[in-house]
Coordinates of C-alpha atoms in Angstrom, one line a residue:
M1 CA -2.5 -61.4 114.7
I2 CA -3.1 -58.9 117.5
W3 CA -1.6 -60.2 120.7
N4 CA -3.3 -57.9 123.2
D5 CA -6.6 -56.7 121.6
E6 CA -7.6 -54.6 124.7
F7 CA -4.6 -52.3 124.6
E8 CA -3.5 -52.5 121.0
T9 CA -6.8 -51.3 119.7
L10 CA -7.7 -48.9 122.5
P11 CA -9.6 -45.8 121.1
R12 CA -7.3 -42.8 120.9
E13 CA -9.2 -40.8 123.6
A14 CA -8.9 -43.6 126.1
L15 CA -5.2 -44.1 125.1
A16 CA -4.5 -40.5 125.8
A17 CA -6.2 -40.6 129.2
L18 CA -4.2 -43.7 130.1
Q19 CA -0.9 -42.0 129.0
L20 CA -1.6 -39.0 131.1
K21 CA -2.4 -41.1 134.2
R22 CA 0.8 -43.1 133.8
L23 CA 2.9 -40.0 133.0
Q24 CA 1.7 -38.2 136.2
H25 CA 2.5 -41.3 138.3
T26 CA 6.0 -41.6 136.7
L27 CA 6.8 -38.0 137.2
E28 CA 5.9 -38.2 140.9
R29 CA 8.1 -41.2 141.3
V30 CA 11.2 -39.8 139.5
Y31 CA 10.9 -36.5 141.3
A32 CA 10.7 -38.2 144.7
R33 CA 13.4 -40.9 144.0
V34 CA 15.9 -39.6 141.4
P35 CA 18.0 -36.5 142.4
F36 CA 18.9 -35.8 138.8
Y37 CA 15.2 -35.3 137.8
R38 CA 14.4 -33.4 140.9
E39 CA 17.2 -30.9 140.3
S40 CA 16.4 -30.8 136.5
F41 CA 12.6 -30.1 137.2
D42 CA 13.5 -27.5 139.9
K43 CA 15.8 -25.8 137.6
A44 CA 13.1 -25.6 134.9
G45 CA 10.7 -24.3 137.6
I46 CA 8.1 -27.0 137.3
K47 CA 6.7 -29.6 139.7
P48 CA 5.1 -32.9 138.7
E49 CA 1.7 -31.7 140.0
Q50 CA 1.7 -28.9 137.4
I51 CA 1.6 -31.5 134.6
K52 CA -2.2 -31.4 133.9
S53 CA -2.2 -32.5 130.2
L54 CA 0.0 -34.4 127.7
E55 CA 0.9 -31.1 126.1
D56 CA 2.4 -30.0 129.4
L57 CA 5.1 -32.6 128.9
Q58 CA 6.8 -30.1 126.6
R59 CA 7.5 -27.9 129.7
L60 CA 9.9 -30.5 131.0
P61 CA 13.6 -30.6 130.1
F62 CA 15.2 -33.2 127.9
T63 CA 17.3 -36.1 129.1
L64 CA 20.5 -36.8 127.1
K65 CA 22.9 -39.8 126.8
Q66 CA 25.4 -37.6 128.5
D67 CA 23.2 -37.3 131.5
M68 CA 23.3 -41.1 131.8
R69 CA 27.1 -41.0 131.6
D70 CA 27.3 -38.3 134.1
N71 CA 25.3 -40.4 136.5
Y72 CA 27.2 -43.7 135.7
P73 CA 26.4 -46.3 136.7
Y74 CA 23.3 -46.2 138.9
G75 CA 22.5 -42.5 139.4
L76 CA 19.3 -42.5 137.3
F77 CA 17.8 -45.7 138.9
A78 CA 14.4 -45.1 140.6
V79 CA 14.5 -48.2 142.7
P80 CA 17.0 -49.7 145.2
M81 CA 19.4 -52.4 143.8
E82 CA 17.5 -55.0 145.8
Q83 CA 14.7 -54.7 143.2
I84 CA 16.9 -54.8 140.1
V85 CA 17.0 -58.3 138.5
R86 CA 19.0 -57.5 135.3
L87 CA 21.6 -55.0 134.0
H88 CA 22.4 -54.1 130.4
A89 CA 24.8 -51.5 129.1
S90 CA 25.9 -49.9 125.8
S91 CA 29.3 -50.8 124.4
G92 CA 30.8 -47.6 125.7
T93 CA 33.0 -47.1 122.6
T94 CA 32.6 -43.3 122.7
G95 CA 32.8 -42.9 126.5
K96 CA 31.4 -44.4 129.6
P97 CA 28.7 -47.0 128.8
T98 CA 25.1 -46.2 129.5
V99 CA 23.8 -48.6 132.1
V100 CA 20.1 -49.7 132.5
G101 CA 18.5 -51.8 135.1
Y102 CA 15.3 -53.8 135.0
T103 CA 13.0 -54.8 137.9
R104 CA 11.0 -58.1 137.6
R105 CA 8.0 -56.1 136.4
D106 CA 10.1 -54.3 133.8
I107 CA 11.2 -57.7 132.4
D108 CA 7.7 -58.9 132.3
M109 CA 6.5 -55.8 130.5
W110 CA 9.4 -56.0 128.0
S111 CA 8.6 -59.7 127.3
E112 CA 4.9 -58.7 126.8
L113 CA 5.9 -56.0 124.3
M114 CA 8.3 -58.2 122.4
A115 CA 5.6 -60.9 122.2
R116 CA 3.2 -58.2 121.0
S117 CA 5.8 -57.2 118.4
F118 CA 6.4 -60.8 117.2
A119 CA 2.7 -61.2 116.8
A120 CA 2.5 -58.0 114.8
A121 CA 5.2 -59.4 112.5
G122 CA 3.1 -62.5 111.8
V123 CA 4.9 -64.8 114.2
A124 CA 2.9 -67.4 116.2
R125 CA 3.2 -70.5 118.3
G126 CA 4.8 -73.3 116.3
D127 CA 7.3 -70.9 114.7
V128 CA 11.0 -71.5 115.2
I129 CA 12.8 -68.2 115.9
H130 CA 16.5 -68.1 115.0
N131 CA 17.8 -65.3 117.2
A132 CA 21.0 -63.9 115.9
Y133 CA 21.0 -60.7 117.9
G134 CA 23.9 -60.6 120.4
Y135 CA 23.4 -61.9 123.9
G136 CA 25.2 -60.3 126.8
L137 CA 25.2 -56.6 127.8
F138 CA 23.5 -55.7 124.5
T139 CA 19.8 -55.8 124.9
G140 CA 18.9 -57.3 121.5
G141 CA 19.4 -61.0 122.2
L142 CA 17.7 -61.5 125.6
G143 CA 15.0 -59.0 124.7
A144 CA 13.9 -61.0 121.7
H145 CA 14.5 -64.3 123.5
Y146 CA 12.1 -63.6 126.4
G147 CA 9.5 -62.2 124.0
A148 CA 9.6 -65.3 121.9
E149 CA 9.1 -67.5 124.9
K150 CA 6.2 -65.3 126.1
L151 CA 4.7 -65.8 122.7
G152 CA 5.1 -69.5 122.9
A153 CA 7.4 -69.9 119.9
A154 CA 10.6 -72.0 120.0
V155 CA 13.7 -69.8 120.1
I156 CA 17.2 -70.8 119.1
P157 CA 19.6 -68.6 121.1
M158 CA 22.3 -68.3 118.4
S159 CA 23.6 -64.9 119.3
G160 CA 26.1 -63.3 116.8
G161 CA 29.1 -64.7 114.9
N162 CA 30.0 -68.2 113.7
T163 CA 28.1 -67.7 110.4
K164 CA 28.6 -71.1 108.9
K165 CA 27.1 -72.7 112.0
Q166 CA 24.2 -70.3 111.9
I167 CA 23.4 -71.4 108.4
M168 CA 23.6 -75.1 109.3
I169 CA 21.4 -74.7 112.3
M170 CA 18.9 -72.5 110.4
Q171 CA 18.6 -75.2 107.7
D172 CA 18.6 -78.3 110.0
F173 CA 16.3 -76.9 112.6
G174 CA 13.8 -75.5 110.1
S175 CA 13.9 -71.9 111.4
T176 CA 10.9 -70.0 110.2
V177 CA 11.9 -66.6 111.6
I178 CA 15.3 -64.8 111.7
T179 CA 16.1 -61.9 114.0
C180 CA 19.3 -59.9 113.3
T181 CA 20.5 -56.7 111.8
P182 CA 19.5 -56.1 108.1
S183 CA 23.1 -56.1 106.9
Y184 CA 23.7 -59.5 108.6
S185 CA 20.7 -61.1 107.0
L186 CA 22.3 -60.2 103.6
Y187 CA 25.6 -61.6 104.8
L188 CA 23.9 -64.8 105.8
A189 CA 22.4 -65.2 102.3
E190 CA 25.8 -64.5 100.7
A191 CA 27.6 -67.0 103.0
A192 CA 25.0 -69.6 102.3
A193 CA 25.6 -69.2 98.6
E194 CA 29.3 -69.7 99.2
E195 CA 28.4 -73.0 100.8
G196 CA 26.5 -74.0 97.7
L197 CA 23.1 -73.5 99.5
D198 CA 20.1 -71.4 98.4
I199 CA 18.8 -69.7 101.6
R200 CA 15.6 -69.1 99.7
S201 CA 14.8 -72.8 99.9
F202 CA 15.0 -72.8 103.7
A203 CA 11.8 -72.6 105.8
L204 CA 12.3 -69.0 106.7
K205 CA 9.2 -66.8 106.2
V206 CA 9.9 -63.6 108.2
G207 CA 12.9 -61.5 109.2
I208 CA 12.5 -59.2 112.2
L209 CA 15.4 -56.8 111.5
G210 CA 16.7 -53.7 113.3
A211 CA 19.5 -52.1 115.3
E212 CA 20.7 -50.1 112.3
P213 CA 19.2 -47.7 109.7
W214 CA 18.1 -49.4 106.5
S215 CA 16.3 -48.3 103.4
E216 CA 13.3 -49.5 101.5
S217 CA 15.6 -50.7 98.7
I218 CA 17.6 -52.8 101.1
R219 CA 14.3 -54.3 102.3
Q220 CA 13.6 -55.4 98.7
E221 CA 17.1 -56.9 98.4
I222 CA 16.6 -58.9 101.6
E223 CA 13.1 -60.1 100.7
Q224 CA 14.3 -61.2 97.3
K225 CA 17.5 -62.8 98.5
L226 CA 16.1 -64.6 101.5
N227 CA 12.5 -65.1 100.2
I228 CA 11.0 -63.6 103.4
K229 CA 8.9 -60.8 104.6
A230 CA 11.4 -58.3 106.1
I231 CA 9.9 -56.5 109.1
D232 CA 11.5 -53.4 110.7
I233 CA 11.7 -53.3 114.5
Y234 CA 12.9 -50.5 116.7
G235 CA 14.3 -50.1 120.2
L236 CA 17.1 -48.7 122.2
S237 CA 18.6 -49.8 125.5
E238 CA 18.1 -46.5 127.2
I239 CA 14.3 -46.9 126.7
L240 CA 13.8 -50.6 126.8
G241 CA 15.6 -52.6 124.1
P242 CA 13.9 -54.1 121.0
G243 CA 10.1 -54.0 121.1
V244 CA 9.6 -50.2 121.5
A245 CA 8.0 -50.1 118.0
I246 CA 7.5 -52.5 115.0
E247 CA 5.9 -52.7 111.6
C248 CA 2.8 -54.8 111.2
I249 CA 3.0 -57.5 108.5
E250 CA -0.3 -56.3 107.1
A251 CA 1.0 -52.9 106.1
Q252 CA 4.8 -53.0 106.3
N253 CA 4.6 -49.2 106.3
G254 CA 5.7 -47.5 109.5
L255 CA 6.4 -48.8 113.0
H256 CA 3.6 -48.9 115.6
I257 CA 5.0 -47.4 118.8
W258 CA 3.4 -48.9 121.9
E259 CA 1.8 -45.8 123.2
D260 CA 0.4 -47.4 126.3
H261 CA 4.0 -47.6 127.5
F262 CA 5.7 -44.7 125.7
I263 CA 5.0 -41.1 124.8
A264 CA 6.7 -40.1 121.6
E265 CA 7.4 -36.6 120.4
I266 CA 9.2 -35.4 117.3
I267 CA 11.4 -32.3 117.7
N268 CA 13.5 -30.0 115.7
P269 CA 17.1 -31.3 116.5
Q270 CA 18.5 -27.9 116.4
T271 CA 15.9 -25.9 118.4
G272 CA 14.2 -28.6 120.5
E273 CA 10.9 -27.3 119.3
V274 CA 8.1 -29.9 119.2
L275 CA 7.0 -30.4 115.5
A276 CA 3.6 -31.0 114.1
D277 CA 2.5 -34.5 113.0
G278 CA 4.0 -35.4 109.7
E279 CA 7.1 -33.2 110.1
E280 CA 10.4 -35.0 110.1
G281 CA 12.7 -34.5 113.1
E282 CA 14.3 -36.2 116.1
L283 CA 12.4 -38.8 118.1
V284 CA 12.0 -38.1 121.8
I285 CA 10.5 -40.8 124.1
T286 CA 9.2 -40.7 127.6
T287 CA 8.6 -44.1 129.4
I288 CA 5.5 -44.2 131.5
T289 CA 5.5 -47.8 132.9
K290 CA 9.2 -48.5 133.6
E291 CA 10.2 -48.9 137.2
G292 CA 14.0 -49.5 137.2
I293 CA 15.2 -46.5 135.2
P294 CA 12.3 -44.3 133.8
M295 CA 13.3 -41.9 131.1
I296 CA 11.7 -38.4 130.7
R297 CA 11.9 -36.8 127.3
Y298 CA 15.0 -38.9 126.2
R299 CA 16.5 -37.6 123.0
T300 CA 17.1 -40.7 120.9
R301 CA 18.9 -38.8 118.1
D302 CA 16.9 -41.0 115.6
I303 CA 15.3 -39.1 112.7
T304 CA 11.7 -40.0 111.8
R305 CA 8.2 -38.6 111.6
F306 CA 4.7 -39.7 112.6
I307 CA 2.3 -41.4 110.2
S308 CA -1.0 -40.5 111.6
E309 CA -3.3 -42.2 109.1
P310 CA -5.1 -45.2 110.5
C311 CA -3.5 -48.5 109.7
V312 CA -5.2 -51.4 107.9
C313 CA -4.2 -53.8 110.8
G314 CA -6.7 -52.2 113.2
R315 CA -4.2 -51.1 115.8
S316 CA -4.8 -47.6 117.2
H317 CA -1.2 -46.9 118.1
R318 CA 0.5 -44.3 115.9
R319 CA 3.2 -45.3 113.5
L320 CA 6.8 -43.9 113.0
Q321 CA 8.3 -43.7 109.6
R322 CA 11.4 -45.9 109.1
M323 CA 14.3 -44.2 110.8
S324 CA 16.2 -42.4 108.1
G325 CA 19.4 -41.8 110.1
R326 CA 20.6 -40.3 113.4
S327 CA 21.1 -36.6 114.1
D328 CA 24.5 -37.4 115.5
D329 CA 25.4 -39.6 112.5
M330 CA 24.7 -36.8 110.0
L331 CA 27.7 -35.9 108.0
I332 CA 28.4 -32.3 107.2
I333 CA 30.4 -32.3 104.0
R334 CA 31.4 -28.9 102.7
G335 CA 28.4 -27.4 104.6
V336 CA 25.9 -29.9 103.2
N337 CA 24.0 -32.2 105.6
V338 CA 24.3 -35.8 104.3
F339 CA 22.8 -38.9 105.8
P340 CA 24.3 -42.3 104.7
S341 CA 20.7 -43.5 104.0
Q342 CA 20.4 -40.9 101.3
I343 CA 23.4 -42.2 99.5
E344 CA 22.2 -45.7 100.0
S345 CA 18.9 -44.9 98.4
V346 CA 20.7 -43.7 95.3
L347 CA 23.0 -46.8 95.1
M348 CA 20.1 -49.2 95.4
Q349 CA 18.4 -47.8 92.4
V350 CA 21.4 -48.7 90.1
E351 CA 21.4 -52.0 88.4
G352 CA 24.5 -54.1 88.9
V353 CA 25.3 -52.5 92.3
E354 CA 25.4 -54.7 95.4
P355 CA 24.0 -53.6 98.9
H356 CA 27.5 -53.4 100.4
Y357 CA 29.1 -49.9 100.5
Q358 CA 31.2 -47.6 102.5
L359 CA 31.5 -43.8 102.7
I360 CA 35.1 -42.5 103.2
V361 CA 35.1 -38.9 104.4
N362 CA 38.5 -37.0 104.5
R363 CA 39.9 -33.6 104.4
E364 CA 42.4 -32.6 101.8
D365 CA 43.9 -29.1 101.6
N366 CA 41.2 -27.9 104.1
L367 CA 38.4 -29.2 101.9
D368 CA 36.1 -32.1 102.8
S369 CA 36.1 -35.0 100.3
L370 CA 33.8 -38.0 100.0
E371 CA 34.5 -41.2 98.3
V372 CA 31.8 -43.8 97.8
Q373 CA 33.0 -47.3 97.6
V374 CA 30.4 -49.8 96.4
E375 CA 30.6 -53.4 95.3
V376 CA 29.3 -54.4 91.9
T377 CA 28.2 -57.8 90.6
E378 CA 30.7 -60.4 89.4
D379 CA 29.5 -59.9 85.8
L380 CA 29.9 -56.2 85.8
F381 CA 33.2 -56.2 87.6
S382 CA 34.7 -58.3 84.8
D383 CA 33.2 -56.1 82.1
E384 CA 35.2 -53.6 80.1
I385 CA 36.6 -50.5 81.7
R386 CA 34.4 -48.2 79.6
V387 CA 31.3 -49.8 81.2
M388 CA 32.6 -49.4 84.7
Q389 CA 33.5 -45.8 84.1
G390 CA 30.1 -45.1 82.7
L391 CA 28.5 -46.6 85.9
S392 CA 30.7 -44.6 88.2
E393 CA 29.9 -41.4 86.4
R394 CA 26.1 -42.2 86.6
I395 CA 26.3 -42.8 90.4
R396 CA 28.3 -39.6 90.9
H397 CA 25.8 -37.7 88.9
E398 CA 22.8 -39.1 90.8
I399 CA 24.4 -38.2 94.2
K400 CA 25.2 -34.7 92.9
S401 CA 21.6 -34.3 91.8
L402 CA 20.2 -35.4 95.1
L403 CA 22.6 -33.9 97.6
N404 CA 24.4 -31.2 95.6
I405 CA 27.8 -32.5 96.5
T406 CA 30.6 -33.8 94.3
C407 CA 32.0 -37.2 95.3
K408 CA 34.4 -39.8 94.0
V409 CA 32.9 -43.2 93.2
R410 CA 35.0 -46.3 93.3
L411 CA 33.5 -49.5 92.2
V412 CA 35.0 -52.5 93.9
E413 CA 35.0 -56.2 93.4
P414 CA 32.4 -58.4 95.1
K415 CA 33.0 -59.3 98.8
S416 CA 35.8 -56.8 99.1
I417 CA 34.0 -54.6 101.7
T418 CA 34.3 -56.0 105.2
R419 CA 31.1 -57.8 106.4
S420 CA 29.8 -57.3 109.9
E421 CA 28.1 -59.9 112.2
G422 CA 26.3 -57.0 114.0
K423 CA 25.8 -53.5 112.9
A424 CA 27.4 -52.6 109.5
K425 CA 30.0 -49.9 109.5
R426 CA 29.0 -47.6 106.7
V427 CA 31.0 -44.5 107.4
I428 CA 34.7 -44.0 107.9
D429 CA 35.3 -40.4 108.8
L430 CA 39.0 -39.7 108.7
R431 CA 38.5 -36.1 109.6
K432 CA 38.0 -37.1 113.2
G433 CA 41.4 -38.7 113.6

């Protein structure tokens, strides 16, 4: 279902004209109201009135997460606090948190885009949305909540944690939609089985999953274990929260980014050069309708590419390929660039391997080492040592063939890798300690 036919199917030429008009207005506002942007534009030698086309956007400098930290907490706000009605922030685990503020109009716009996203995923009035994204400073819970209400669906504000109760509520309340991280959806299926319940018999039909990278193979696992359609959603608090982009249920192939509110670019993460359509690189987003804290050319660090082919759903907004990782999550192991998603794609092709794994990176005698720990099925784990050794060697060989690095593979018993009720921790890099 298309929620807003006027804007979601806007012809490309009209969409570009709308983007330019909104971009120019946003640049005038931030130059007049945010000292950081005024100084940044002046340093680059460009004034807002010199932006005459969408291509001119490339002349403006990037905004980084560090810029938000340097201006903590309110230095990038473009409106006085009297107009801010809600604040969210990152966890701040690697430094000062990044703080974002929303005006009433921002909240309305966010709710509209989340309602649009839910509709694209096949959700409608009458559905019961089990919202297991965290509520609080994290944007996921409240972002999905307001969108669900805007759509007219019933929302259960579960937040994260308390997995046994989540399962009981999901079953008793007849939830038809689950929103959470992909890894937590698998954990829910596993925890239900431990309670003697088959989650596939629940009323669930759709999962709207995001907040961490996941592979196509993990999607297949989720769809099989929960008997749902698994839809990928994208967002980040610096830009808005969930609802920046989402897959449509018709194609399940690439995430439509709502281009009437965001201008997306793909750049080379090393040089900052804007790449051509179809080339993979780092996603950069400019907000063109936000009031509280507009972002100009924000480097998301997420790796993706544009899919420019028209979509079967009829929406005119371009699609982003599923995020394959983050430029700042990329591991460099003995000079080789490694994304956890690449190893995940190898593991998920191997029969008998479960979708629970961790990568342990260490340094021994000045040499990097990688150990891949992955769970195997109960049947396989109890099998003879020779079979286990053969499987380990096969995985090691497949990773060597794909990434040209040698690693140690350790098959571990089921449920031995710590589960997460939020984002899964896939990498333990002991070199940083």
